[in-house]
Coordinates of C-alpha atoms in Angstrom, one line a residue:
X212 CA 106.1 43.2 80.3
X213 CA 104.4 40.2 78.7
X214 CA 100.9 39.4 78.1
X215 CA 99.0 36.4 77.4
X216 CA 96.0 35.4 74.8
X217 CA 92.7 34.1 76.5
X218 CA 90.2 33.8 73.8
X219 CA 89.5 37.1 72.2
X220 CA 91.3 39.1 74.8
X221 CA 95.0 39.6 76.2
X222 CA 95.4 39.6 79.9
X223 CA 98.2 41.6 81.4
X224 CA 99.2 41.2 85.1
X225 CA 101.9 43.1 87.3
X226 CA 101.1 46.7 87.6
X227 CA 99.1 46.7 84.4
X228 CA 95.6 48.1 86.0
X229 CA 97.4 51.2 87.3
X230 CA 99.6 51.5 84.4
X231 CA 97.6 51.1 81.7
X232 CA 93.9 51.4 82.6
X233 CA 93.8 53.9 85.7
X234 CA 96.0 56.1 84.1
X235 CA 95.7 55.8 80.2
X236 CA 92.3 54.3 79.7
X237 CA 93.2 50.9 78.2
X238 CA 91.4 47.7 78.6
X239 CA 89.1 46.7 81.4
X240 CA 90.1 45.7 85.1
X241 CA 90.0 42.2 86.2
X242 CA 90.7 40.6 89.6
X243 CA 93.5 42.1 91.3
X244 CA 95.9 44.3 89.3
X245 CA 95.4 42.5 85.9
X246 CA 93.6 43.8 83.1
X247 CA 92.1 42.5 79.7
X248 CA 92.8 44.1 76.6
X249 CA 91.3 44.1 73.1
X250 CA 93.6 43.0 70.4
X251 CA 93.8 46.5 68.9
X252 CA 94.8 48.0 72.3
X253 CA 97.4 45.3 72.9
X254 CA 98.9 46.0 69.4
X255 CA 99.1 49.5 70.4
X256 CA 101.1 49.0 73.8
X257 CA 103.2 46.7 71.5
X258 CA 103.9 49.7 69.1
X259 CA 104.7 51.8 72.1
X260 CA 107.0 49.4 73.7
X261 CA 104.9 49.5 76.6
X262 CA 104.3 45.6 76.2
X263 CA 107.2 43.7 75.0
X264 CA 105.3 40.5 73.7
X265 CA 102.0 38.5 73.6
X266 CA 102.9 35.0 74.0
X267 CA 106.2 35.6 72.3
X268 CA 105.1 37.5 69.6
X269 CA 106.4 41.1 69.3
X270 CA 104.5 43.8 67.4
X271 CA 105.4 42.9 63.8
X272 CA 104.5 39.0 64.3
X273 CA 101.1 40.1 66.4
X274 CA 99.6 42.2 63.4
X275 CA 100.7 39.7 60.8
X276 CA 98.7 37.3 62.5
X277 CA 95.3 39.3 63.0
X278 CA 92.4 38.6 61.0
X279 CA 91.2 40.7 57.8
X280 CA 90.4 44.4 58.7
X281 CA 92.6 44.6 61.7
X282 CA 95.1 46.9 60.0
X283 CA 92.6 49.4 59.3
X284 CA 91.3 49.6 62.7
X285 CA 94.8 49.6 64.2
X286 CA 95.6 52.6 61.8
X287 CA 92.7 54.5 63.1
X288 CA 93.1 53.6 66.6
X289 CA 96.7 54.6 66.4
X290 CA 95.7 58.1 65.0
X291 CA 93.0 58.9 67.5
X292 CA 95.2 58.0 70.5
X293 CA 98.0 60.3 69.0
X294 CA 95.4 63.1 68.5
X295 CA 95.0 62.8 72.5
X296 CA 91.5 60.7 72.9
X297 CA 90.9 57.7 75.0
X298 CA 88.9 55.1 73.0
X299 CA 87.7 51.7 73.6
X300 CA 87.0 49.1 71.1
X301 CA 83.1 48.4 70.6
X302 CA 83.2 44.9 69.2
X303 CA 83.6 41.4 70.7
X304 CA 81.1 42.6 73.8
X305 CA 83.7 45.1 74.8
X306 CA 81.2 48.1 74.8
X307 CA 77.7 47.9 74.6
X308 CA 77.1 49.9 71.2
X309 CA 75.3 49.6 67.7
X310 CA 76.3 46.9 65.3
X311 CA 78.9 47.9 63.1
X312 CA 81.0 50.4 65.2
X313 CA 84.6 49.8 65.9
X314 CA 85.5 52.3 68.2
X315 CA 84.1 54.5 71.0
X316 CA 85.9 57.8 71.4
X317 CA 85.5 59.8 74.6
X318 CA 86.0 63.6 75.0
X319 CA 89.5 64.6 75.6
X320 CA 90.2 64.4 79.3
X321 CA 87.8 61.9 79.8
X322 CA 87.5 57.8 79.8
X323 CA 85.3 54.9 79.9
X324 CA 84.3 55.6 83.1
X325 CA 82.9 59.1 82.8
X326 CA 79.7 58.4 80.9
X327 CA 80.4 60.6 78.2
X328 CA 81.0 59.7 74.3
X329 CA 82.5 61.8 71.5
X330 CA 82.3 59.9 68.6
X331 CA 81.2 56.2 67.5
X332 CA 83.8 55.1 64.9
X333 CA 83.2 52.7 62.1
X334 CA 86.5 51.7 60.2
X335 CA 86.0 50.8 56.6
X336 CA 89.1 50.4 53.7
X337 CA 88.5 52.7 50.6
X338 CA 87.4 49.3 48.6
X339 CA 84.7 48.4 51.0
X340 CA 81.1 49.6 50.8
X341 CA 78.7 50.9 53.4
X342 CA 75.1 50.1 53.5
X343 CA 72.7 53.2 53.7
X344 CA 70.3 51.7 55.9
X345 CA 73.3 51.3 58.6
X346 CA 74.3 54.8 58.6
X347 CA 73.3 56.6 61.7
X348 CA 74.9 59.1 64.0
X349 CA 78.7 57.7 63.7
X350 CA 82.0 58.7 62.0
X351 CA 83.0 56.6 59.2
X352 CA 86.9 56.6 59.2
X353 CA 88.2 55.7 55.7
X354 CA 91.7 54.1 55.4
X355 CA 92.9 54.5 52.0
X356 CA 95.4 52.3 50.3
X357 CA 98.5 54.3 51.5
X358 CA 97.0 54.5 55.1
X359 CA 95.9 57.9 55.0
X360 CA 92.7 58.4 57.0
X361 CA 89.6 60.4 56.1
X362 CA 86.8 61.3 58.8
X363 CA 83.2 61.4 57.5
X364 CA 80.8 62.5 60.2
X365 CA 77.4 61.2 59.6
X366 CA 74.3 62.5 61.5
X367 CA 70.3 62.2 61.0
X368 CA 68.8 65.4 60.1
X369 CA 65.4 66.9 59.4
X370 CA 65.6 69.3 56.7
X371 CA 63.0 72.2 56.4
X372 CA 62.5 75.6 55.8
X373 CA 60.0 78.8 56.4
X374 CA 59.1 79.4 52.6
X375 CA 55.1 78.8 52.7
X376 CA 53.5 80.4 49.7
X377 CA 49.9 79.8 48.6
X378 CA 47.5 80.9 46.0
X379 CA 44.0 79.9 45.0
X380 CA 43.8 79.9 41.3
X381 CA 45.4 76.9 39.5
X382 CA 47.9 77.8 36.6
X383 CA 47.7 75.8 33.0
X384 CA 50.5 74.0 31.8
X385 CA 51.4 71.9 29.1
X386 CA 54.1 69.1 28.6
X387 CA 57.1 69.9 26.5
X388 CA 59.5 67.1 26.1
X389 CA 60.9 66.7 29.9
X390 CA 59.4 70.0 31.5
X391 CA 56.3 71.7 31.8
X392 CA 55.8 75.2 30.1
X393 CA 53.5 77.4 31.9
X394 CA 52.1 80.4 29.6
X395 CA 51.6 83.7 31.0
X396 CA 52.4 82.7 34.8
X397 CA 51.3 84.7 37.7
X398 CA 54.2 86.5 39.1
X399 CA 53.9 84.7 42.8
X400 CA 54.8 81.2 41.0
X401 CA 58.3 82.2 40.5
X402 CA 58.9 85.4 42.0
X403 CA 57.8 84.4 45.4
X404 CA 57.3 80.6 45.5
X405 CA 60.4 80.0 43.2
X406 CA 59.0 77.4 41.0
X407 CA 60.5 76.9 37.6
X408 CA 62.7 79.1 35.6
X409 CA 61.4 81.9 33.2
X410 CA 62.1 81.7 29.4
X411 CA 64.4 84.4 28.7
X412 CA 65.7 86.0 25.7
X413 CA 65.9 89.3 24.0
X414 CA 62.7 90.8 22.5
X415 CA 60.8 88.0 23.8
X416 CA 57.1 88.3 22.7
X417 CA 55.9 85.8 25.2
X418 CA 56.1 85.0 29.0
X419 CA 56.7 81.7 29.7
X420 CA 57.9 79.7 32.7
X421 CA 59.6 76.3 32.7
X422 CA 58.9 73.8 35.4
X423 CA 60.8 70.7 36.0
X424 CA 58.6 67.2 36.0
X425 CA 59.0 67.1 39.7
X426 CA 57.8 70.5 40.3
X427 CA 54.8 70.2 37.8
X428 CA 53.9 66.9 39.3
X429 CA 54.1 68.3 42.9
X430 CA 51.7 71.2 41.8
X431 CA 49.2 69.1 40.0
X432 CA 49.1 66.7 42.8
X433 CA 47.7 69.8 45.2
X434 CA 45.3 71.1 42.5
X435 CA 47.8 74.2 41.6
X436 CA 48.4 73.0 38.0
X437 CA 46.3 71.6 35.2
X438 CA 47.3 70.2 31.9
X439 CA 43.9 70.9 29.8
X440 CA 44.9 68.8 27.0
X441 CA 46.9 66.0 28.4
X442 CA 45.2 64.9 31.6
X443 CA 46.4 65.3 35.5
X444 CA 48.9 64.3 37.8
X445 CA 48.9 61.1 36.8
X446 CA 50.0 61.9 33.1
X447 CA 52.9 64.1 34.6
X448 CA 53.9 60.9 36.9
X449 CA 53.8 58.4 33.8
X450 CA 55.6 60.7 31.8
X451 CA 58.4 61.2 34.4
X452 CA 58.7 57.4 34.7
X453 CA 59.2 57.2 31.0
X454 CA 62.0 59.8 31.2
X455 CA 64.0 58.6 34.2
X456 CA 62.4 55.3 35.4
X457 CA 62.1 54.7 39.3
X458 CA 64.3 57.5 39.8
X459 CA 61.5 59.9 39.1
X460 CA 59.4 58.3 42.1
X461 CA 62.3 58.8 44.5
X462 CA 63.1 62.3 43.6
X463 CA 59.2 63.4 43.5
X464 CA 59.0 61.7 47.2
X465 CA 61.9 63.6 48.2
X466 CA 60.9 66.8 46.5
X467 CA 57.5 66.7 47.9
X468 CA 58.6 65.8 51.6
X469 CA 61.2 68.9 51.3
X470 CA 58.2 71.3 50.0
X471 CA 55.8 70.4 52.5
X472 CA 58.6 71.1 55.1
X473 CA 58.9 74.5 53.9
X474 CA 62.1 74.1 52.0
X475 CA 62.6 75.0 48.3
X476 CA 64.4 72.4 46.4
X477 CA 65.7 73.3 42.9
X478 CA 67.8 71.3 40.5
X479 CA 71.3 70.2 41.7
X480 CA 72.6 69.1 38.8
X481 CA 75.4 71.6 38.3
X482 CA 76.6 70.2 41.5
X483 CA 76.0 66.3 40.7
X484 CA 73.2 66.2 43.0
X485 CA 69.3 65.7 42.7
X486 CA 68.6 68.9 44.6
X487 CA 70.0 72.0 46.0
X488 CA 67.8 73.4 48.6
X489 CA 67.0 77.1 50.1
X490 CA 65.6 77.0 53.7
X491 CA 64.0 80.6 52.9
X492 CA 62.8 82.4 49.7
X493 CA 61.6 85.9 50.0
X494 CA 62.3 86.7 46.4
X495 CA 63.6 85.1 43.2
X496 CA 65.4 88.3 42.5
X497 CA 67.0 88.3 45.8
X498 CA 68.1 84.7 46.6
X499 CA 70.0 83.9 49.7
X500 CA 72.5 81.0 49.6
X501 CA 71.3 77.5 49.4
X502 CA 72.3 75.1 52.4
X503 CA 71.9 71.8 51.1
X504 CA 73.0 69.4 48.6
X505 CA 70.4 66.4 48.5
X506 CA 70.9 63.2 46.5
X507 CA 68.2 60.9 46.6
X508 CA 69.2 57.0 46.9
X509 CA 67.4 53.9 47.4
X510 CA 67.5 52.9 50.9
X511 CA 69.3 49.4 50.0
X512 CA 72.0 51.4 48.4
X513 CA 75.5 50.6 49.4
X514 CA 78.0 53.4 49.1
X515 CA 81.4 53.3 48.0
X516 CA 83.7 55.2 50.3
X517 CA 85.2 57.1 47.5
X518 CA 81.8 58.0 46.2
X519 CA 80.8 59.4 49.8
X520 CA 84.2 61.4 49.8
X521 CA 83.4 62.9 46.5
X522 CA 80.2 64.2 47.3
X523 CA 81.1 65.6 50.5
X524 CA 84.1 67.3 49.1
X525 CA 82.0 68.7 46.3
X526 CA 79.4 70.2 48.9
X527 CA 82.2 71.3 51.0
X528 CA 83.7 73.5 48.1
X529 CA 80.4 74.9 47.4
X530 CA 79.8 75.8 50.9
X531 CA 76.7 73.5 51.3
X532 CA 75.8 70.5 53.5
X533 CA 75.5 67.1 51.7
X534 CA 72.4 65.4 52.6
X535 CA 71.3 61.9 51.6
X536 CA 67.7 61.3 51.1
X537 CA 67.2 57.3 51.7
X538 CA 64.0 56.3 50.2
X539 CA 62.3 53.1 50.6
X540 CA 59.3 52.7 48.1
X541 CA 57.1 50.6 50.7
X542 CA 57.9 53.3 53.4
X543 CA 56.0 56.2 54.3
X544 CA 59.0 58.5 55.4
X545 CA 62.3 59.1 53.9
X546 CA 65.4 59.1 56.4
X547 CA 67.7 61.9 55.9
X548 CA 71.4 61.5 56.7
X549 CA 74.0 64.4 56.5
X550 CA 77.6 63.6 55.9
X551 CA 80.4 66.0 56.3
X552 CA 84.2 65.9 56.7
X553 CA 85.5 65.9 60.3
X554 CA 88.9 66.6 61.9
X555 CA 88.8 64.9 65.3

């Protein structure tokens, strides 16, 4: 069976509608029994031998004349078809879907006319980059240089928790390098609210609690921490900026949002993240498992796919979910995006 090129589509006649569209979900119907195929669908049918040529071009000739990026889309299309899915191209007016999505994948046993979608897939090569602002509820299919595929599921999340501890009397602290020290802290501060880390050691003559600068700034902004000799929250923020620049403001905004939502963020340094996050803390001596790793990035960040894959693999290895806090300094809210490995 042969096919003809018409603009951005490939048209096939004969029994194409019954054979390809009705039975297997390819293309869209035209008048009579004709159908229109997107180039990636035509390439797949050529590859299978269901089409002989497209205007005299066999599979090898056809794919080598396609524009940049087509090879990666074809590999993802081929893989998902082999996994038993029907799918439609989402570009060039084929399916009305968000910008940047390449393929619409339907649930197994469903097709374009059933009104259900399993995945919206964006295809990228391993050397491309992905704008953080463009990440929405979708699957990013990364094609590496050897043609192997990694599927990363992206979803919007609203992290929170059930830890809400309050006390009336502010505690006094003092700046010490890149932290705040609270002498003789009330037990509720660490034991129940899980702020800071006690100064430990054998035969210690003092009780003290190390707070990070973001913890100190958060408490000071709410009147729960004072710095009698150094000033208030403004001093802490300025000191934080001198230590880590604009990153401090981003981390403080994310930390504050998480605490205000009842979650408990602690340093994620050991995991290569900004925070590890607990949903519920009843006692610092009997901690549950932190559920999230959070990395705070500017909203205009462009992710390299290998960095996304690395973060996700690390989080999975320690049984946590990777979340990116997309921070725009001129906006009131942070957009939270969870990313995880997916096997379609």
